[in-house]
Amino acid sequence: MPDNSLIVPTHVGIIMDGNGRWAKKRGLPRSVGHTYGAQNFRKITRYISKRGVKVLTLYAFSTENWKRPKEEVSALMKLFHQYLVDSLTDFREDDIKVVFIGDRTAFGPELVKLIDETEEVAKDRKGMLLNIAMNYGSRAEIVEAVKELCHEVRDEGLDPDKITEKDISDRLSTGGLPDPDLIIRTGGEFRLSNFLLYQSAYSEFYSTETLWPDFHEEDFEKAVSVFNHRNRRFGGV
Ligand code: IPE
Ligand code: IPE
Ligand code: MG
């Protein structure tokens, strides 16, 4: 049961890690861990939306994850395909607006089409915004923002001395959104692995040993409860 006295963070980021170890513990191939992880993604997204979070950014595949064995990458691509088809109907009931961040040009044409369709059918929804970070890398995103600014300096007369922090954040894939208040990482590591580097300057970080396929509603509530006990000073006193 959620504790309704808790303040729910406006923007939550989740690094969904630990699928491979979850499978290994059971003597199963890593891809089975990804299947269970994908199922959990749907369930927990709907719960988090009902809980009143306004923006949820989920890290599904990093720019570095292409380094994995070919079979694992192709199993992940198949899963993305399948779960995108499902989410076309799934998230409608919850009025969840789905947006993809990351470089989609690296995916096959069928997957790109599905990504576009998923965004298109959800574009007028008014509920939680779900950012799915796929082939996402925060450094790459910062490079793109810098390039954009350079072009504006060269072609549109932008004064380099007038560039602000907001000018950079507006050009990131999360442009216009509030920074994440809480970043949850499952699987026990204490690192960002190239996730929302610029945006997380003042995010609260919560790491749990729980592996992603085992991260359920009560684990989310625990993270929200811990978040409520943090003293966010933003450099002040
Ligand atoms: C997270 O689980 C899913 C992706 C990165 C795609 P992992 O596959 O990284 O699982 P572990 O960390 O090896 O257990
Ligand atoms: C981070 O997990 C990326 C995603 C969850 C999509 P990784 O498993 O790729 O991170 P590292 O390699 O442990 O840093
Ligand atoms: Mg991992």
PDB file of C-alpha atoms and ligand atoms in Angstrom:
ATOM      1  CA  MET A   1       0.000   0.000   0.000  1.00  0.00           C
ATOM      2  CA  PRO A   2       1.449   3.388  -0.920  1.00  0.00           C
ATOM      3  CA  ASP A   3       1.984   5.864   1.881  1.00  0.00           C
ATOM      4  CA  ASN A   4      -0.009   8.847   0.695  1.00  0.00           C
ATOM      5  CA  SER A   5       1.731  11.198   3.106  1.00  0.00           C
ATOM      6  CA  LEU A   6       4.945  10.883   1.054  1.00  0.00           C
ATOM      7  CA  ILE A   7       5.944  13.511  -1.492  1.00  0.00           C
ATOM      8  CA  VAL A   8       6.146  11.813  -4.880  1.00  0.00           C
ATOM      9  CA  PRO A   9       9.098  13.020  -6.976  1.00  0.00           C
ATOM     10  CA  THR A  10       8.068  14.864 -10.138  1.00  0.00           C
ATOM     11  CA  HIS A  11      10.685  13.277 -12.413  1.00  0.00           C
ATOM     12  CA  VAL A  12      12.088   9.827 -11.728  1.00  0.00           C
ATOM     13  CA  GLY A  13      14.879   8.189 -13.735  1.00  0.00           C
ATOM     14  CA  ILE A  14      15.499   4.457 -13.520  1.00  0.00           C
ATOM     15  CA  ILE A  15      18.602   2.565 -14.606  1.00  0.00           C
ATOM     16  CA  MET A  16      17.049  -0.858 -15.120  1.00  0.00           C
ATOM     17  CA  ASP A  17      20.077  -3.029 -14.390  1.00  0.00           C
ATOM     18  CA  GLY A  18      20.583  -6.640 -13.368  1.00  0.00           C
ATOM     19  CA  ASN A  19      18.616  -8.695 -15.908  1.00  0.00           C
ATOM     20  CA  GLY A  20      21.662 -10.792 -16.814  1.00  0.00           C
ATOM     21  CA  ARG A  21      22.518 -11.616 -13.189  1.00  0.00           C
ATOM     22  CA  TRP A  22      18.876 -12.405 -12.462  1.00  0.00           C
ATOM     23  CA  ALA A  23      18.943 -15.055 -15.211  1.00  0.00           C
ATOM     24  CA  LYS A  24      22.386 -16.363 -14.257  1.00  0.00           C
ATOM     25  CA  LYS A  25      21.250 -16.976 -10.667  1.00  0.00           C
ATOM     26  CA  ARG A  26      18.576 -19.261 -12.101  1.00  0.00           C
ATOM     27  CA  GLY A  27      20.890 -21.012 -14.561  1.00  0.00           C
ATOM     28  CA  LEU A  28      19.067 -19.371 -17.492  1.00  0.00           C
ATOM     29  CA  PRO A  29      20.421 -17.519 -20.536  1.00  0.00           C
ATOM     30  CA  ARG A  30      20.785 -13.741 -20.129  1.00  0.00           C
ATOM     31  CA  SER A  31      18.080 -13.157 -22.728  1.00  0.00           C
ATOM     32  CA  VAL A  32      15.506 -14.755 -20.393  1.00  0.00           C
ATOM     33  CA  GLY A  33      16.450 -12.124 -17.822  1.00  0.00           C
ATOM     34  CA  HIS A  34      15.717  -9.454 -20.420  1.00  0.00           C
ATOM     35  CA  THR A  35      12.300 -10.986 -21.114  1.00  0.00           C
ATOM     36  CA  TYR A  36      11.385 -10.822 -17.424  1.00  0.00           C
ATOM     37  CA  GLY A  37      12.883  -7.349 -17.245  1.00  0.00           C
ATOM     38  CA  ALA A  38      10.708  -6.195 -20.128  1.00  0.00           C
ATOM     39  CA  GLN A  39       7.594  -7.588 -18.440  1.00  0.00           C
ATOM     40  CA  ASN A  40       8.501  -5.716 -15.308  1.00  0.00           C
ATOM     41  CA  PHE A  41       9.008  -2.528 -17.295  1.00  0.00           C
ATOM     42  CA  ARG A  42       5.341  -2.519 -18.312  1.00  0.00           C
ATOM     43  CA  LYS A  43       4.019  -3.311 -14.853  1.00  0.00           C
ATOM     44  CA  ILE A  44       6.095  -0.841 -12.900  1.00  0.00           C
ATOM     45  CA  THR A  45       5.552   1.952 -15.449  1.00  0.00           C
ATOM     46  CA  ARG A  46       1.817   1.713 -14.966  1.00  0.00           C
ATOM     47  CA  TYR A  47       2.210   1.681 -11.202  1.00  0.00           C
ATOM     48  CA  ILE A  48       4.513   4.708 -11.199  1.00  0.00           C
ATOM     49  CA  SER A  49       2.076   6.589 -13.412  1.00  0.00           C
ATOM     50  CA  LYS A  50      -0.794   5.821 -11.010  1.00  0.00           C
ATOM     51  CA  ARG A  51       1.390   6.994  -8.155  1.00  0.00           C
ATOM     52  CA  GLY A  52       1.439  10.514  -9.602  1.00  0.00           C
ATOM     53  CA  VAL A  53       4.935  10.810 -11.063  1.00  0.00           C
ATOM     54  CA  LYS A  54       4.836  13.333 -13.929  1.00  0.00           C
ATOM     55  CA  VAL A  55       7.927  12.246 -15.873  1.00  0.00           C
ATOM     56  CA  LEU A  56       9.554   8.814 -15.866  1.00  0.00           C
ATOM     57  CA  THR A  57      12.793   8.266 -17.782  1.00  0.00           C
ATOM     58  CA  LEU A  58      13.769   4.630 -18.173  1.00  0.00           C
ATOM     59  CA  TYR A  59      17.217   3.562 -19.355  1.00  0.00           C
ATOM     60  CA  ALA A  60      16.628   0.610 -21.646  1.00  0.00           C
ATOM     61  CA  PHE A  61      19.741   0.453 -23.864  1.00  0.00           C
ATOM     62  CA  SER A  62      22.906   2.521 -23.767  1.00  0.00           C
ATOM     63  CA  THR A  63      25.173   3.597 -26.615  1.00  0.00           C
ATOM     64  CA  GLU A  64      27.742   1.262 -25.011  1.00  0.00           C
ATOM     65  CA  ASN A  65      25.436  -1.784 -24.921  1.00  0.00           C
ATOM     66  CA  TRP A  66      26.218  -2.525 -28.597  1.00  0.00           C
ATOM     67  CA  LYS A  67      29.477  -3.989 -27.260  1.00  0.00           C
ATOM     68  CA  ARG A  68      27.583  -7.037 -26.004  1.00  0.00           C
ATOM     69  CA  PRO A  69      27.584 -10.370 -27.860  1.00  0.00           C
ATOM     70  CA  LYS A  70      25.620 -10.249 -31.108  1.00  0.00           C
ATOM     71  CA  GLU A  71      23.054 -12.785 -29.851  1.00  0.00           C
ATOM     72  CA  GLU A  72      22.272 -10.716 -26.782  1.00  0.00           C
ATOM     73  CA  VAL A  73      21.897  -7.494 -28.776  1.00  0.00           C
ATOM     74  CA  SER A  74      19.601  -9.194 -31.257  1.00  0.00           C
ATOM     75  CA  ALA A  75      17.502 -10.737 -28.451  1.00  0.00           C
ATOM     76  CA  LEU A  76      17.136  -7.236 -26.965  1.00  0.00           C
ATOM     77  CA  MET A  77      16.093  -5.761 -30.313  1.00  0.00           C
ATOM     78  CA  LYS A  78      13.437  -8.477 -30.678  1.00  0.00           C
ATOM     79  CA  LEU A  79      12.142  -7.698 -27.214  1.00  0.00           C
ATOM     80  CA  PHE A  80      11.976  -3.970 -27.925  1.00  0.00           C
ATOM     81  CA  HIS A  81       9.942  -4.775 -30.980  1.00  0.00           C
ATOM     82  CA  GLN A  82       7.516  -7.009 -29.117  1.00  0.00           C
ATOM     83  CA  TYR A  83       7.088  -4.716 -26.134  1.00  0.00           C
ATOM     84  CA  LEU A  84       6.574  -1.664 -28.275  1.00  0.00           C
ATOM     85  CA  VAL A  85       3.725  -3.409 -30.053  1.00  0.00           C
ATOM     86  CA  ASP A  86       2.201  -4.250 -26.667  1.00  0.00           C
ATOM     87  CA  SER A  87       2.741  -0.806 -25.248  1.00  0.00           C
ATOM     88  CA  LEU A  88       0.772   0.711 -28.105  1.00  0.00           C
ATOM     89  CA  THR A  89      -2.348  -0.606 -26.409  1.00  0.00           C
ATOM     90  CA  ASP A  90      -1.109  -1.078 -22.858  1.00  0.00           C
ATOM     91  CA  PHE A  91      -0.341   2.492 -22.011  1.00  0.00           C
ATOM     92  CA  ARG A  92      -3.465   3.879 -23.616  1.00  0.00           C
ATOM     93  CA  GLU A  93      -5.552   2.954 -20.570  1.00  0.00           C
ATOM     94  CA  ASP A  94      -3.213   4.910 -18.331  1.00  0.00           C
ATOM     95  CA  ASP A  95      -3.015   7.877 -20.704  1.00  0.00           C
ATOM     96  CA  ILE A  96       0.798   7.578 -20.704  1.00  0.00           C
ATOM     97  CA  LYS A  97       2.587   9.648 -23.316  1.00  0.00           C
ATOM     98  CA  VAL A  98       5.572   7.758 -24.723  1.00  0.00           C
ATOM     99  CA  VAL A  99       8.659   9.463 -26.130  1.00  0.00           C
ATOM    100  CA  PHE A 100      11.976   7.877 -27.144  1.00  0.00           C
ATOM    101  CA  ILE A 101      15.265   9.549 -26.397  1.00  0.00           C
ATOM    102  CA  GLY A 102      18.560   8.433 -27.885  1.00  0.00           C
ATOM    103  CA  ASP A 103      19.762   7.887 -31.425  1.00  0.00           C
ATOM    104  CA  ARG A 104      17.103   5.848 -33.198  1.00  0.00           C
ATOM    105  CA  THR A 105      18.896   5.933 -36.543  1.00  0.00           C
ATOM    106  CA  ALA A 106      21.020   2.971 -35.441  1.00  0.00           C
ATOM    107  CA  PHE A 107      17.980   0.675 -35.274  1.00  0.00           C
ATOM    108  CA  GLY A 108      16.532  -1.337 -38.134  1.00  0.00           C
ATOM    109  CA  PRO A 109      13.792   0.316 -40.240  1.00  0.00           C
ATOM    110  CA  GLU A 110      11.010  -1.808 -38.725  1.00  0.00           C
ATOM    111  CA  LEU A 111      11.918  -0.839 -35.199  1.00  0.00           C
ATOM    112  CA  VAL A 112      12.243   2.834 -36.178  1.00  0.00           C
ATOM    113  CA  LYS A 113       8.756   2.659 -37.721  1.00  0.00           C
ATOM    114  CA  LEU A 114       7.364   1.177 -34.538  1.00  0.00           C
ATOM    115  CA  ILE A 115       9.081   3.797 -32.397  1.00  0.00           C
ATOM    116  CA  ASP A 116       7.562   6.544 -34.574  1.00  0.00           C
ATOM    117  CA  GLU A 117       4.115   4.936 -34.421  1.00  0.00           C
ATOM    118  CA  THR A 118       4.269   4.498 -30.658  1.00  0.00           C
ATOM    119  CA  GLU A 119       5.071   8.173 -30.231  1.00  0.00           C
ATOM    120  CA  GLU A 120       2.443   9.226 -32.751  1.00  0.00           C
ATOM    121  CA  VAL A 121      -0.493   7.386 -31.127  1.00  0.00           C
ATOM    122  CA  ALA A 122       0.491   8.704 -27.705  1.00  0.00           C
ATOM    123  CA  LYS A 123       1.252  12.284 -28.640  1.00  0.00           C
ATOM    124  CA  ASP A 124      -1.952  13.883 -27.330  1.00  0.00           C
ATOM    125  CA  ARG A 125      -2.077  11.961 -24.079  1.00  0.00           C
ATOM    126  CA  LYS A 126      -2.148  14.025 -20.938  1.00  0.00           C
ATOM    127  CA  GLY A 127      -0.898  11.567 -18.331  1.00  0.00           C
ATOM    128  CA  MET A 128       2.637  10.734 -17.266  1.00  0.00           C
ATOM    129  CA  LEU A 129       5.395  11.345 -19.791  1.00  0.00           C
ATOM    130  CA  LEU A 130       7.433   8.182 -20.274  1.00  0.00           C
ATOM    131  CA  ASN A 131      10.853   8.753 -21.839  1.00  0.00           C
ATOM    132  CA  ILE A 132      12.375   5.507 -23.004  1.00  0.00           C
ATOM    133  CA  ALA A 133      16.119   5.925 -23.393  1.00  0.00           C
ATOM    134  CA  MET A 134      17.195   3.607 -26.188  1.00  0.00           C
ATOM    135  CA  ASN A 135      20.620   3.838 -27.770  1.00  0.00           C
ATOM    136  CA  TYR A 136      20.974   6.702 -25.380  1.00  0.00           C
ATOM    137  CA  GLY A 137      24.259   8.112 -24.135  1.00  0.00           C
ATOM    138  CA  SER A 138      24.432  11.312 -22.208  1.00  0.00           C
ATOM    139  CA  ARG A 139      27.833  12.327 -23.548  1.00  0.00           C
ATOM    140  CA  ALA A 140      26.589  11.903 -27.118  1.00  0.00           C
ATOM    141  CA  GLU A 141      23.545  13.989 -26.251  1.00  0.00           C
ATOM    142  CA  ILE A 142      25.743  16.767 -24.848  1.00  0.00           C
ATOM    143  CA  VAL A 143      27.902  16.664 -28.007  1.00  0.00           C
ATOM    144  CA  GLU A 144      24.751  17.101 -30.132  1.00  0.00           C
ATOM    145  CA  ALA A 145      23.650  20.083 -28.028  1.00  0.00           C
ATOM    146  CA  VAL A 146      27.084  21.678 -28.384  1.00  0.00           C
ATOM    147  CA  LYS A 147      27.042  21.142 -32.163  1.00  0.00           C
ATOM    148  CA  GLU A 148      23.626  22.764 -32.366  1.00  0.00           C
ATOM    149  CA  LEU A 149      24.861  25.800 -30.465  1.00  0.00           C
ATOM    150  CA  CYS A 150      27.953  26.017 -32.691  1.00  0.00           C
ATOM    151  CA  HIS A 151      25.720  26.071 -35.758  1.00  0.00           C
ATOM    152  CA  GLU A 152      23.617  28.812 -34.209  1.00  0.00           C
ATOM    153  CA  VAL A 153      26.764  30.832 -33.520  1.00  0.00           C
ATOM    154  CA  ARG A 154      27.977  30.375 -37.085  1.00  0.00           C
ATOM    155  CA  ASP A 155      24.679  30.740 -38.948  1.00  0.00           C
ATOM    156  CA  GLU A 156      22.270  32.663 -36.716  1.00  0.00           C
ATOM    157  CA  GLY A 157      24.468  35.202 -34.992  1.00  0.00           C
ATOM    158  CA  LEU A 158      24.233  33.681 -31.501  1.00  0.00           C
ATOM    159  CA  ASP A 159      26.749  35.398 -29.213  1.00  0.00           C
ATOM    160  CA  PRO A 160      28.934  32.679 -27.598  1.00  0.00           C
ATOM    161  CA  ASP A 161      29.369  34.824 -24.488  1.00  0.00           C
ATOM    162  CA  LYS A 162      25.612  34.777 -23.957  1.00  0.00           C
ATOM    163  CA  ILE A 163      25.239  30.969 -23.892  1.00  0.00           C
ATOM    164  CA  THR A 164      23.617  29.880 -20.620  1.00  0.00           C
ATOM    165  CA  GLU A 165      23.133  26.602 -18.760  1.00  0.00           C
ATOM    166  CA  LYS A 166      19.525  26.688 -19.898  1.00  0.00           C
ATOM    167  CA  ASP A 167      20.608  26.987 -23.540  1.00  0.00           C
ATOM    168  CA  ILE A 168      22.401  23.677 -23.119  1.00  0.00           C
ATOM    169  CA  SER A 169      19.654  21.911 -21.165  1.00  0.00           C
ATOM    170  CA  ASP A 170      17.036  23.064 -23.678  1.00  0.00           C
ATOM    171  CA  ARG A 171      18.984  21.307 -26.438  1.00  0.00           C
ATOM    172  CA  LEU A 172      19.221  17.984 -24.649  1.00  0.00           C
ATOM    173  CA  SER A 173      16.669  15.271 -25.393  1.00  0.00           C
ATOM    174  CA  THR A 174      14.946  16.146 -22.108  1.00  0.00           C
ATOM    175  CA  GLY A 175      14.730  19.822 -23.152  1.00  0.00           C
ATOM    176  CA  GLY A 176      11.940  21.683 -21.387  1.00  0.00           C
ATOM    177  CA  LEU A 177      11.464  18.984 -18.745  1.00  0.00           C
ATOM    178  CA  PRO A 178      12.314  19.378 -15.074  1.00  0.00           C
ATOM    179  CA  ASP A 179      15.574  17.697 -14.027  1.00  0.00           C
ATOM    180  CA  PRO A 180      15.171  14.262 -12.422  1.00  0.00           C
ATOM    181  CA  ASP A 181      14.520  14.496  -8.683  1.00  0.00           C
ATOM    182  CA  LEU A 182      15.311  10.858  -8.056  1.00  0.00           C
ATOM    183  CA  ILE A 183      17.453   8.382  -9.986  1.00  0.00           C
ATOM    184  CA  ILE A 184      16.991   4.760  -9.031  1.00  0.00           C
ATOM    185  CA  ARG A 185      19.504   2.108 -10.042  1.00  0.00           C
ATOM    186  CA  THR A 186      18.717  -1.563  -9.563  1.00  0.00           C
ATOM    187  CA  GLY A 187      21.417  -4.244  -9.518  1.00  0.00           C
ATOM    188  CA  GLY A 188      23.543  -2.667  -6.805  1.00  0.00           C
ATOM    189  CA  GLU A 189      26.025  -0.520  -8.737  1.00  0.00           C
ATOM    190  CA  PHE A 190      26.702   3.085  -7.768  1.00  0.00           C
ATOM    191  CA  ARG A 191      27.283   4.673 -11.153  1.00  0.00           C
ATOM    192  CA  LEU A 192      25.344   6.525 -13.810  1.00  0.00           C
ATOM    193  CA  SER A 193      26.737   4.598 -16.812  1.00  0.00           C
ATOM    194  CA  ASN A 194      26.260   7.602 -19.124  1.00  0.00           C
ATOM    195  CA  PHE A 195      22.661   8.334 -18.038  1.00  0.00           C
ATOM    196  CA  LEU A 196      21.397  11.937 -17.749  1.00  0.00           C
ATOM    197  CA  LEU A 197      24.799  13.344 -16.776  1.00  0.00           C
ATOM    198  CA  TYR A 198      23.944  17.019 -17.238  1.00  0.00           C
ATOM    199  CA  GLN A 199      20.421  16.691 -15.876  1.00  0.00           C
ATOM    200  CA  SER A 200      21.383  14.809 -12.699  1.00  0.00           C
ATOM    201  CA  ALA A 201      23.537  17.568 -11.157  1.00  0.00           C
ATOM    202  CA  TYR A 202      21.191  17.705  -8.155  1.00  0.00           C
ATOM    203  CA  SER A 203      19.274  14.445  -8.438  1.00  0.00           C
ATOM    204  CA  GLU A 204      19.005  12.196  -5.424  1.00  0.00           C
ATOM    205  CA  PHE A 205      20.584   8.828  -6.162  1.00  0.00           C
ATOM    206  CA  TYR A 206      19.102   5.576  -4.849  1.00  0.00           C
ATOM    207  CA  SER A 207      20.827   2.266  -5.500  1.00  0.00           C
ATOM    208  CA  THR A 208      19.307  -1.068  -4.545  1.00  0.00           C
ATOM    209  CA  GLU A 209      20.747  -4.599  -4.713  1.00  0.00           C
ATOM    210  CA  THR A 210      17.387  -5.778  -6.057  1.00  0.00           C
ATOM    211  CA  LEU A 211      17.785  -6.939  -9.659  1.00  0.00           C
ATOM    212  CA  TRP A 212      15.522  -5.271 -12.211  1.00  0.00           C
ATOM    213  CA  PRO A 213      13.090  -8.189 -12.832  1.00  0.00           C
ATOM    214  CA  ASP A 214      12.508  -8.283  -9.038  1.00  0.00           C
ATOM    215  CA  PHE A 215      11.934  -4.534  -8.625  1.00  0.00           C
ATOM    216  CA  HIS A 216       8.262  -4.218  -7.741  1.00  0.00           C
ATOM    217  CA  GLU A 217       5.817  -1.705  -6.314  1.00  0.00           C
ATOM    218  CA  GLU A 218       7.075  -2.060  -2.734  1.00  0.00           C
ATOM    219  CA  ASP A 219      10.651  -1.439  -3.896  1.00  0.00           C
ATOM    220  CA  PHE A 220       9.549   1.745  -5.622  1.00  0.00           C
ATOM    221  CA  GLU A 221       7.759   2.812  -2.444  1.00  0.00           C
ATOM    222  CA  LYS A 222      10.947   2.188  -0.462  1.00  0.00           C
ATOM    223  CA  ALA A 223      12.873   4.453  -2.872  1.00  0.00           C
ATOM    224  CA  VAL A 224      10.226   7.178  -2.535  1.00  0.00           C
ATOM    225  CA  SER A 225      10.353   6.873   1.228  1.00  0.00           C
ATOM    226  CA  VAL A 226      14.161   7.222   1.274  1.00  0.00           C
ATOM    227  CA  PHE A 227      13.824  10.194  -1.087  1.00  0.00           C
ATOM    228  CA  ASN A 228      11.467  11.838   1.403  1.00  0.00           C
ATOM    229  CA  HIS A 229      14.151  11.654   4.081  1.00  0.00           C
ATOM    230  CA  ARG A 230      16.833  13.324   1.971  1.00  0.00           C
ATOM    231  CA  ASN A 231      17.696  16.925   2.677  1.00  0.00           C
ATOM    232  CA  ARG A 232      18.076  18.584  -0.725  1.00  0.00           C
ATOM    233  CA  ARG A 233      20.122  21.725  -0.284  1.00  0.00           C
ATOM    234  CA  PHE A 234      21.084  22.558  -3.878  1.00  0.00           C
ATOM    235  CA  GLY A 235      24.237  24.137  -2.588  1.00  0.00           C
ATOM    236  CA  GLY A 236      22.435  26.237   0.002  1.00  0.00           C
ATOM    237  CA  VAL A 237      22.214  25.655   3.739  1.00  0.00           C
TER     238      VAL A 237
HETATM  239  C1  IPE B   1      20.172  -4.299 -17.830  1.00  0.00           C
HETATM  240  O1  IPE B   1      20.561  -5.539 -17.392  1.00  0.00           O
HETATM  241  C2  IPE B   1      19.593  -4.313 -19.213  1.00  0.00           C
HETATM  242  C3  IPE B   1      20.445  -3.693 -20.233  1.00  0.00           C
HETATM  243  C4  IPE B   1      21.568  -3.071 -20.026  1.00  0.00           C
HETATM  244  C5  IPE B   1      19.992  -3.794 -21.607  1.00  0.00           C
HETATM  245  P1  IPE B   1      21.991  -6.145 -17.722  1.00  0.00           P
HETATM  246  O2  IPE B   1      21.890  -6.912 -18.980  1.00  0.00           O
HETATM  247  O3  IPE B   1      23.052  -5.106 -17.708  1.00  0.00           O
HETATM  248  O4  IPE B   1      22.176  -7.133 -16.514  1.00  0.00           O
HETATM  249  P2  IPE B   1      23.507  -7.407 -15.685  1.00  0.00           P
HETATM  250  O5  IPE B   1      23.979  -6.085 -15.174  1.00  0.00           O
HETATM  251  O6  IPE B   1      24.484  -8.034 -16.629  1.00  0.00           O
HETATM  252  O7  IPE B   1      23.077  -8.318 -14.600  1.00  0.00           O
HETATM  253  C1  IPE B   2      23.328   0.577 -17.791  1.00  0.00           C
HETATM  254  O1  IPE B   2      23.565  -0.747 -17.476  1.00  0.00           O
HETATM  255  C2  IPE B   2      22.503   0.662 -19.039  1.00  0.00           C
HETATM  256  C3  IPE B   2      21.120   0.222 -18.911  1.00  0.00           C
HETATM  257  C4  IPE B   2      20.536  -0.193 -17.827  1.00  0.00           C
HETATM  258  C5  IPE B   2      20.355   0.300 -20.111  1.00  0.00           C
HETATM  259  P1  IPE B   2      24.917  -1.482 -17.912  1.00  0.00           P
HETATM  260  O2  IPE B   2      24.834  -2.860 -17.390  1.00  0.00           O
HETATM  261  O3  IPE B   2      25.134  -1.310 -19.354  1.00  0.00           O
HETATM  262  O4  IPE B   2      26.005  -0.623 -17.127  1.00  0.00           O
HETATM  263  P2  IPE B   2      27.485  -0.995 -16.687  1.00  0.00           P
HETATM  264  O5  IPE B   2      28.151  -1.633 -17.876  1.00  0.00           O
HETATM  265  O6  IPE B   2      27.378  -1.935 -15.530  1.00  0.00           O
HETATM  266  O7  IPE B   2      28.084   0.314 -16.285  1.00  0.00           O
HETATM  267 MG    MG B   3      24.282  -4.366 -16.267  1.00  0.00          MG
END
